[in-house]
């Protein structure tokens, strides 16, 4: 076990000495957790196979699920990829830095372990001064999956990172809570038309306005487990975002959903289970029992995105056995939120009708 240092940094204007210390750790093959606008990432030098292997080990991440490579200068794309499709330039101009990860054909300089031996690579430029300063100072592309243990909800604070990885990483740069709260959108540009493999911080509707054509991978929007071609979308087949508690989603018209959740809560509590309810501002008062938490206003889905992983982790630390979640609209950031909640539930979805 190593000692994990917590280094508090200002999110807008990070202390250059603290960034230098963290960048030296990256340069020497160590592991640094850092904030991005989406979630905290766990970074290692993407071009150092040993460092990347340690990254997989610390997270207990399966070796066939590659991380995203973070850069701070558009030019860095050219050395990491073989071919830049025409639509990439437009996307980079419009959305970087920001929560959009692009999949390209990779170049030879990228070690096999970094891309799980695929012939493609996932790249993004984060919109966070701490992340950008760290990448710039280290002078390396940084491989960074979310800084949680594999399968757990992503961390949106440095405290979440420590719960999962204390003693396994060198340092965490603590710049407070992440802005967006769900991970970046992953867009595959190696096929035509481009396809969203993971809905995230850049909504589908926004990408549709920029690209002539864009598709959603069926598994990204599915309400049940579907077979996935492994080599194209490695992340889609792994267990994800799951709290310790069992999670069930109730979907349908609001009054039916409320009635069903009250009924489920009662029956679980009668069996001696501790129940948590993931509600919204307009429904929190409709539940008579259980620990009720609001994701925020149903119409402000960016608030739900920001709160989701924090609340799942909070339920875990309260020893909740069963979480019952209201479904949210799948528009804007709601699509990313529902994708995470559905996966966390292992597609345990109850559909109700109003009567
Ligand atoms: O917002 C984010 O994207 C955060 C922050 C830290 O940047 N990172 C993140 O990384 O969520 P991670 O490793 O937890 O998720 C990366 C996703 C996985 O679903 C992985 O399978 C997919 O990107 N991915 C990586 N390389 C890929 C590739 N070559 N082809 C298809 N999918 C890929
Ligand atoms: Mg992750």
Short mmCIF file of C-alpha atoms and ligand atoms in Angstrom, two decimals:
data_model
loop_
_atom_site.label_atom_id
_atom_site.label_comp_id
_atom_site.label_asym_id
_atom_site.label_seq_id
_atom_site.Cartn_x
_atom_site.Cartn_y
_atom_site.Cartn_z
CA UNK A 1 0.00 0.00 0.00
CA UNK A 2 1.35 3.44 -0.87
CA UNK A 3 0.55 6.74 0.72
CA UNK A 4 -1.97 8.73 -1.29
CA UNK A 5 -1.46 12.48 -0.97
CA UNK A 6 -4.38 14.88 -1.30
CA UNK A 7 -3.29 18.12 -2.95
CA UNK A 8 -5.92 20.89 -2.83
CA UNK A 9 -5.81 23.10 -5.90
CA UNK A 10 -7.81 26.06 -7.13
CA UNK A 11 -10.03 24.86 -9.98
CA UNK A 12 -9.67 28.00 -12.13
CA UNK A 13 -6.12 28.96 -11.36
CA UNK A 14 -4.22 25.96 -10.02
CA UNK A 15 -0.99 26.48 -8.06
CA UNK A 16 1.83 25.78 -10.52
CA UNK A 17 4.07 24.15 -7.91
CA UNK A 18 1.37 21.59 -7.01
CA UNK A 19 0.81 20.88 -10.69
CA UNK A 20 4.56 20.44 -11.21
CA UNK A 21 4.78 17.88 -8.40
CA UNK A 22 1.84 15.92 -9.87
CA UNK A 23 3.26 16.16 -13.40
CA UNK A 24 6.59 14.75 -12.17
CA UNK A 25 4.70 11.76 -10.80
CA UNK A 26 3.10 11.18 -14.23
CA UNK A 27 6.52 11.54 -15.93
CA UNK A 28 7.97 8.96 -13.54
CA UNK A 29 5.26 6.41 -14.28
CA UNK A 30 3.01 7.12 -11.26
CA UNK A 31 -0.76 7.56 -10.89
CA UNK A 32 -2.47 10.92 -10.38
CA UNK A 33 -6.22 11.41 -9.92
CA UNK A 34 -7.40 14.76 -11.25
CA UNK A 35 -10.66 16.65 -11.80
CA UNK A 36 -12.21 17.18 -15.22
CA UNK A 37 -15.47 18.93 -16.09
CA UNK A 38 -17.22 15.53 -16.18
CA UNK A 39 -15.85 13.27 -13.41
CA UNK A 40 -12.47 12.69 -11.74
CA UNK A 41 -10.01 10.73 -13.88
CA UNK A 42 -7.12 8.50 -12.84
CA UNK A 43 -4.16 9.50 -14.96
CA UNK A 44 -0.99 7.79 -16.15
CA UNK A 45 1.47 8.49 -18.98
CA UNK A 46 -0.37 6.98 -21.99
CA UNK A 47 2.92 6.18 -23.74
CA UNK A 48 4.39 4.27 -20.77
CA UNK A 49 3.06 0.67 -20.86
CA UNK A 50 4.13 -0.10 -17.30
CA UNK A 51 2.36 2.96 -15.92
CA UNK A 52 -0.81 2.09 -17.85
CA UNK A 53 -0.70 -1.48 -16.57
CA UNK A 54 -0.50 -0.13 -13.00
CA UNK A 55 -3.51 2.05 -13.79
CA UNK A 56 -5.58 -1.01 -14.76
CA UNK A 57 -4.39 -2.80 -11.61
CA UNK A 58 -5.26 0.04 -9.24
CA UNK A 59 -8.80 0.23 -10.63
CA UNK A 60 -9.14 -3.57 -11.00
CA UNK A 61 -10.19 -2.80 -14.54
CA UNK A 62 -10.37 -5.61 -17.12
CA UNK A 63 -7.45 -5.29 -19.56
CA UNK A 64 -9.79 -5.42 -22.56
CA UNK A 65 -11.44 -2.09 -21.71
CA UNK A 66 -9.15 0.77 -22.84
CA UNK A 67 -9.06 4.21 -21.17
CA UNK A 68 -9.57 7.60 -22.82
CA UNK A 69 -6.42 9.53 -23.76
CA UNK A 70 -6.49 13.15 -22.60
CA UNK A 71 -4.63 15.89 -24.49
CA UNK A 72 -4.36 19.68 -24.11
CA UNK A 73 -3.35 20.72 -27.63
CA UNK A 74 -5.29 19.86 -30.81
CA UNK A 75 -1.99 19.14 -32.55
CA UNK A 76 -1.41 16.11 -30.30
CA UNK A 77 -4.14 14.25 -32.16
CA UNK A 78 -1.93 14.02 -35.25
CA UNK A 79 0.77 11.93 -33.58
CA UNK A 80 -1.73 9.59 -31.87
CA UNK A 81 -3.98 8.79 -34.84
CA UNK A 82 -3.50 7.43 -38.35
CA UNK A 83 -6.24 9.31 -40.12
CA UNK A 84 -8.40 12.31 -39.27
CA UNK A 85 -11.81 12.04 -40.94
CA UNK A 86 -13.19 15.36 -42.27
CA UNK A 87 -15.96 15.66 -39.66
CA UNK A 88 -13.35 15.37 -36.86
CA UNK A 89 -11.90 18.79 -37.53
CA UNK A 90 -15.30 20.42 -37.22
CA UNK A 91 -16.10 18.51 -34.01
CA UNK A 92 -12.74 19.40 -32.49
CA UNK A 93 -13.27 23.05 -33.31
CA UNK A 94 -16.81 23.11 -31.89
CA UNK A 95 -16.50 20.85 -28.85
CA UNK A 96 -12.91 20.77 -27.56
CA UNK A 97 -12.08 21.38 -24.84
CA UNK A 98 -15.25 19.68 -23.60
CA UNK A 99 -17.09 16.44 -22.80
CA UNK A 100 -16.72 14.75 -26.20
CA UNK A 101 -14.43 11.75 -26.75
CA UNK A 102 -13.62 10.84 -30.33
CA UNK A 103 -12.59 7.39 -31.56
CA UNK A 104 -9.97 7.30 -34.33
CA UNK A 105 -7.71 4.71 -35.98
CA UNK A 106 -4.58 4.78 -33.82
CA UNK A 107 -0.96 5.34 -34.76
CA UNK A 108 2.01 3.10 -33.99
CA UNK A 109 3.40 5.25 -31.15
CA UNK A 110 0.58 4.16 -28.82
CA UNK A 111 1.47 1.06 -26.74
CA UNK A 112 -0.85 -1.95 -27.12
CA UNK A 113 -1.85 -2.01 -23.45
CA UNK A 114 -3.08 1.60 -23.65
CA UNK A 115 -5.64 0.70 -26.32
CA UNK A 116 -6.30 -2.91 -25.20
CA UNK A 117 -4.71 -4.05 -28.48
CA UNK A 118 -7.47 -2.45 -30.56
CA UNK A 119 -6.57 -0.61 -33.74
CA UNK A 120 -8.54 2.40 -32.51
CA UNK A 121 -7.99 5.05 -29.82
CA UNK A 122 -10.32 7.26 -27.74
CA UNK A 123 -9.16 10.88 -27.33
CA UNK A 124 -10.56 13.95 -25.63
CA UNK A 125 -9.51 17.39 -24.44
CA UNK A 126 -11.04 18.10 -21.01
CA UNK A 127 -12.47 21.53 -20.19
CA UNK A 128 -10.88 21.97 -16.77
CA UNK A 129 -7.87 24.13 -15.94
CA UNK A 130 -6.40 21.59 -13.50
CA UNK A 131 -6.57 18.76 -16.06
CA UNK A 132 -5.18 20.97 -18.83
CA UNK A 133 -2.34 22.26 -16.64
CA UNK A 134 -1.40 18.74 -15.58
CA UNK A 135 -1.27 17.45 -19.17
CA UNK A 136 0.70 20.50 -20.34
CA UNK A 137 3.22 20.31 -17.50
CA UNK A 138 3.78 16.56 -17.87
CA UNK A 139 4.28 16.92 -21.63
CA UNK A 140 2.52 13.57 -22.16
CA UNK A 141 -0.84 12.41 -23.38
CA UNK A 142 -2.57 11.15 -20.22
CA UNK A 143 -4.54 7.90 -20.19
CA UNK A 144 -7.37 8.45 -17.73
CA UNK A 145 -10.38 6.29 -17.04
CA UNK A 146 -12.76 7.51 -14.36
CA UNK A 147 -11.01 7.33 -10.95
CA UNK A 148 -13.27 4.68 -9.38
CA UNK A 149 -12.90 0.94 -8.81
CA UNK A 150 -14.12 -0.86 -11.93
CA UNK A 151 -17.90 -1.30 -11.88
CA UNK A 152 -18.56 1.42 -9.26
CA UNK A 153 -20.20 4.84 -9.80
CA UNK A 154 -17.74 7.42 -11.18
CA UNK A 155 -16.29 9.91 -8.67
CA UNK A 156 -17.41 13.53 -8.78
CA UNK A 157 -15.35 14.63 -5.76
CA UNK A 158 -11.84 13.85 -4.48
CA UNK A 159 -13.46 12.17 -1.48
CA UNK A 160 -15.17 9.65 -3.76
CA UNK A 161 -11.76 8.92 -5.33
CA UNK A 162 -10.27 8.21 -1.91
CA UNK A 163 -13.12 5.88 -0.91
CA UNK A 164 -12.20 3.65 -3.87
CA UNK A 165 -8.47 4.20 -4.39
CA UNK A 166 -6.81 5.44 -1.18
CA UNK A 167 -3.45 3.67 -0.82
CA UNK A 168 -3.39 2.59 -4.46
CA UNK A 169 -2.50 5.85 -6.17
CA UNK A 170 0.13 8.54 -5.58
CA UNK A 171 -1.87 11.73 -5.42
CA UNK A 172 -5.32 13.20 -5.93
CA UNK A 173 -5.61 16.80 -7.06
CA UNK A 174 -8.68 18.08 -5.20
CA UNK A 175 -10.46 20.97 -6.92
CA UNK A 176 -13.93 20.33 -5.50
CA UNK A 177 -17.01 18.95 -7.22
CA UNK A 178 -17.09 18.28 -10.97
CA UNK A 179 -19.40 20.47 -13.02
CA UNK A 180 -21.19 18.01 -15.27
CA UNK A 181 -21.22 14.85 -13.15
CA UNK A 182 -21.54 12.23 -15.92
CA UNK A 183 -18.75 11.17 -18.27
CA UNK A 184 -18.04 12.43 -21.76
CA UNK A 185 -19.99 11.33 -24.83
CA UNK A 186 -18.00 8.70 -26.76
CA UNK A 187 -18.39 9.14 -30.53
CA UNK A 188 -16.93 6.60 -32.96
CA UNK A 189 -15.57 8.32 -36.07
CA UNK A 190 -14.12 5.16 -37.59
CA UNK A 191 -17.47 4.24 -39.13
CA UNK A 192 -19.85 6.09 -41.40
CA UNK A 193 -22.10 7.62 -40.18
CA UNK A 194 -20.43 8.35 -36.81
CA UNK A 195 -21.98 6.50 -33.90
CA UNK A 196 -22.44 7.40 -30.23
CA UNK A 197 -21.13 4.45 -28.19
CA UNK A 198 -21.78 6.15 -24.85
CA UNK A 199 -24.19 9.07 -24.34
CA UNK A 200 -22.59 11.67 -22.06
CA UNK A 201 -21.88 15.33 -21.38
CA UNK A 202 -22.36 16.43 -25.01
CA UNK A 203 -26.02 15.63 -25.85
CA UNK A 204 -27.07 13.71 -28.96
CA UNK A 205 -29.34 16.62 -29.99
CA UNK A 206 -26.33 18.97 -29.99
CA UNK A 207 -24.18 16.62 -32.10
CA UNK A 208 -27.08 16.20 -34.55
CA UNK A 209 -26.96 19.92 -35.26
CA UNK A 210 -23.26 19.78 -36.14
CA UNK A 211 -23.02 16.51 -38.05
CA UNK A 212 -24.91 15.66 -41.25
CA UNK A 213 -25.67 12.27 -39.74
CA UNK A 214 -25.06 10.65 -36.35
CA UNK A 215 -26.40 7.43 -34.89
CA UNK A 216 -26.86 6.09 -31.39
CA UNK A 217 -25.43 2.62 -30.79
CA UNK A 218 -28.41 0.38 -29.90
CA UNK A 219 -26.72 -0.70 -26.65
CA UNK A 220 -26.34 2.94 -25.58
CA UNK A 221 -30.11 3.42 -25.48
CA UNK A 222 -31.29 -0.13 -24.77
CA UNK A 223 -33.60 -0.95 -21.90
CA UNK A 224 -32.27 -4.50 -21.77
CA UNK A 225 -28.92 -6.24 -22.12
CA UNK A 226 -28.09 -6.68 -25.81
CA UNK A 227 -25.22 -8.50 -27.51
CA UNK A 228 -22.37 -6.16 -28.41
CA UNK A 229 -19.58 -6.59 -30.91
CA UNK A 230 -16.65 -6.61 -28.48
CA UNK A 231 -13.94 -4.96 -30.53
CA UNK A 232 -15.97 -1.88 -31.45
CA UNK A 233 -17.36 -0.95 -28.07
CA UNK A 234 -15.41 -2.64 -25.30
CA UNK A 235 -16.97 -0.57 -22.52
CA UNK A 236 -20.53 -1.51 -23.39
CA UNK A 237 -20.27 -5.07 -22.16
CA UNK A 238 -18.77 -4.48 -18.73
CA UNK A 239 -20.63 -4.00 -15.48
CA UNK A 240 -20.88 -0.29 -14.74
CA UNK A 241 -21.81 2.41 -12.25
CA UNK A 242 -23.26 -0.07 -9.77
CA UNK A 243 -23.72 0.88 -6.11
CA UNK A 244 -23.58 -1.92 -3.51
CA UNK A 245 -27.37 -1.77 -3.20
CA UNK A 246 -29.70 -3.43 -5.69
CA UNK A 247 -31.27 -0.87 -7.98
CA UNK A 248 -34.67 -0.98 -9.62
CA UNK A 249 -36.11 1.63 -11.99
CA UNK A 250 -39.80 2.42 -12.25
CA UNK A 251 -40.84 3.90 -15.58
CA UNK A 252 -44.19 5.23 -16.82
CA UNK A 253 -46.69 7.99 -16.09
CA UNK A 254 -45.88 9.89 -12.91
CA UNK A 255 -48.89 8.93 -10.77
CA UNK A 256 -48.43 5.24 -11.60
CA UNK A 257 -44.71 5.48 -10.84
CA UNK A 258 -45.31 7.06 -7.43
CA UNK A 259 -47.90 4.46 -6.49
CA UNK A 260 -45.62 1.61 -7.57
CA UNK A 261 -42.60 3.01 -5.71
CA UNK A 262 -44.63 3.38 -2.50
CA UNK A 263 -45.85 -0.18 -2.87
CA UNK A 264 -42.34 -1.57 -3.53
CA UNK A 265 -40.88 0.42 -0.63
CA UNK A 266 -43.45 -0.98 1.75
CA UNK A 267 -42.88 -4.58 0.70
CA UNK A 268 -39.07 -4.30 0.83
CA UNK A 269 -39.22 -2.65 4.26
CA UNK A 270 -41.51 -5.39 5.54
CA UNK A 271 -38.78 -7.86 4.59
CA UNK A 272 -36.33 -5.83 6.69
CA UNK A 273 -34.50 -4.09 3.83
CA UNK A 274 -33.31 -0.51 4.02
CA UNK A 275 -34.80 1.36 1.05
CA UNK A 276 -33.53 4.49 -0.72
CA UNK A 277 -35.68 6.36 -3.22
CA UNK A 278 -34.18 8.39 -6.05
CA UNK A 279 -36.89 10.99 -6.65
CA UNK A 280 -37.14 14.47 -8.16
CA UNK A 281 -38.08 17.84 -6.62
CA UNK A 282 -41.74 17.54 -7.60
CA UNK A 283 -42.13 14.03 -6.15
CA UNK A 284 -40.03 13.95 -2.95
CA UNK A 285 -43.08 14.63 -0.83
CA UNK A 286 -45.08 11.82 -2.41
CA UNK A 287 -43.16 9.05 -0.67
CA UNK A 288 -44.19 8.03 2.82
CA UNK A 289 -41.27 5.79 3.77
CA UNK A 290 -37.65 5.03 2.96
CA UNK A 291 -34.75 7.48 2.61
CA UNK A 292 -35.85 9.87 -0.12
CA UNK A 293 -33.36 11.95 -2.12
CA UNK A 294 -34.02 14.31 -5.03
CA UNK A 295 -31.96 14.40 -8.22
CA UNK A 296 -33.33 17.92 -8.73
CA UNK A 297 -35.89 19.48 -11.02
CA UNK A 298 -37.26 17.01 -13.63
CA UNK A 299 -36.93 19.64 -16.32
CA UNK A 300 -33.31 20.53 -15.48
CA UNK A 301 -31.62 17.31 -16.39
CA UNK A 302 -28.15 18.83 -16.02
CA UNK A 303 -28.87 18.98 -12.28
CA UNK A 304 -29.78 15.28 -12.26
CA UNK A 305 -26.49 14.52 -14.07
CA UNK A 306 -24.56 16.48 -11.49
CA UNK A 307 -26.21 14.71 -8.53
CA UNK A 308 -26.55 11.13 -9.78
CA UNK A 309 -23.24 9.48 -8.83
CA UNK A 310 -23.03 11.43 -5.55
CA UNK A 311 -26.45 10.17 -4.47
CA UNK A 312 -25.71 6.56 -5.47
CA UNK A 313 -22.56 6.70 -3.35
CA UNK A 314 -24.46 8.37 -0.49
CA UNK A 315 -27.01 5.53 -0.47
CA UNK A 316 -24.12 3.07 -0.22
CA UNK A 317 -22.57 4.86 2.73
CA UNK A 318 -25.99 4.87 4.45
CA UNK A 319 -26.13 1.08 4.14
CA UNK A 320 -29.14 1.08 1.81
CA UNK A 321 -30.08 -2.40 0.49
CA UNK A 322 -32.46 -1.43 -2.31
CA UNK A 323 -32.56 1.78 -4.34
CA UNK A 324 -35.79 2.50 -6.21
CA UNK A 325 -35.35 5.13 -8.93
CA UNK A 326 -37.87 7.14 -10.92
CA UNK A 327 -37.10 7.12 -14.64
CA UNK A 328 -36.24 10.53 -16.13
CA UNK A 329 -36.89 11.88 -19.64
CA UNK A 330 -34.23 10.63 -22.07
CA UNK A 331 -33.52 13.99 -23.64
CA UNK A 332 -30.42 16.22 -23.33
CA UNK A 333 -28.29 15.00 -20.42
CA UNK A 334 -31.24 12.78 -19.39
CA UNK A 335 -30.14 10.21 -21.97
CA UNK A 336 -26.73 9.88 -20.28
CA UNK A 337 -28.35 9.77 -16.83
CA UNK A 338 -30.80 7.03 -17.82
CA UNK A 339 -28.04 5.07 -19.59
CA UNK A 340 -26.05 5.05 -16.31
CA UNK A 341 -29.05 4.24 -14.10
CA UNK A 342 -30.17 1.41 -16.39
CA UNK A 343 -26.72 -0.14 -16.38
CA UNK A 344 -26.41 0.32 -12.62
CA UNK A 345 -29.73 -1.54 -12.26
CA UNK A 346 -28.55 -4.32 -14.56
CA UNK A 347 -31.66 -3.46 -16.58
CA UNK A 348 -34.02 -4.15 -13.70
CA UNK A 349 -36.84 -1.95 -15.02
CA UNK A 350 -40.51 -2.03 -14.03
CA UNK A 351 -42.89 -0.37 -16.48
CA UNK A 352 -46.20 0.88 -15.11
CA UNK A 353 -49.26 2.37 -16.72
CA UNK A 354 -51.32 5.15 -15.31
CA UNK A 355 -54.90 4.35 -14.47
O1 LIG B 1 -15.61 12.01 -19.01
C1 LIG B 1 -14.90 11.03 -19.22
O2 LIG B 1 -14.88 10.47 -20.32
C2 LIG B 1 -14.02 10.50 -18.08
C3 LIG B 1 -13.04 11.60 -17.70
C4 LIG B 1 -12.05 11.15 -16.68
O3 LIG B 1 -12.39 12.08 -18.85
N1 LIG B 1 -13.36 9.30 -18.44
C5 LIG B 1 -14.00 8.12 -18.56
O4 LIG B 1 -13.16 7.06 -18.88
O5 LIG B 1 -15.18 7.97 -18.41
P1 LIG B 1 -13.60 5.53 -18.76
O6 LIG B 1 -12.35 4.78 -19.01
O7 LIG B 1 -14.26 5.30 -17.48
O8 LIG B 1 -14.53 5.31 -19.99
C6 LIG B 1 -13.98 5.23 -21.29
C7 LIG B 1 -14.95 4.65 -22.23
C8 LIG B 1 -15.17 3.19 -21.96
O9 LIG B 1 -16.53 2.90 -22.14
C9 LIG B 1 -14.29 2.53 -23.02
O10 LIG B 1 -14.75 1.27 -23.37
C10 LIG B 1 -14.43 3.51 -24.17
O11 LIG B 1 -14.41 4.77 -23.56
N2 LIG B 1 -13.30 3.38 -25.10
C11 LIG B 1 -12.00 3.62 -24.87
N3 LIG B 1 -11.26 3.35 -25.96
C12 LIG B 1 -12.12 2.93 -26.92
C13 LIG B 1 -11.99 2.52 -28.28
N4 LIG B 1 -10.81 2.48 -28.88
N5 LIG B 1 -13.11 2.16 -28.96
C14 LIG B 1 -14.33 2.22 -28.36
N6 LIG B 1 -14.53 2.61 -27.09
C15 LIG B 1 -13.44 2.96 -26.38
MG1 LIG B 2 -15.50 4.62 -16.03
#
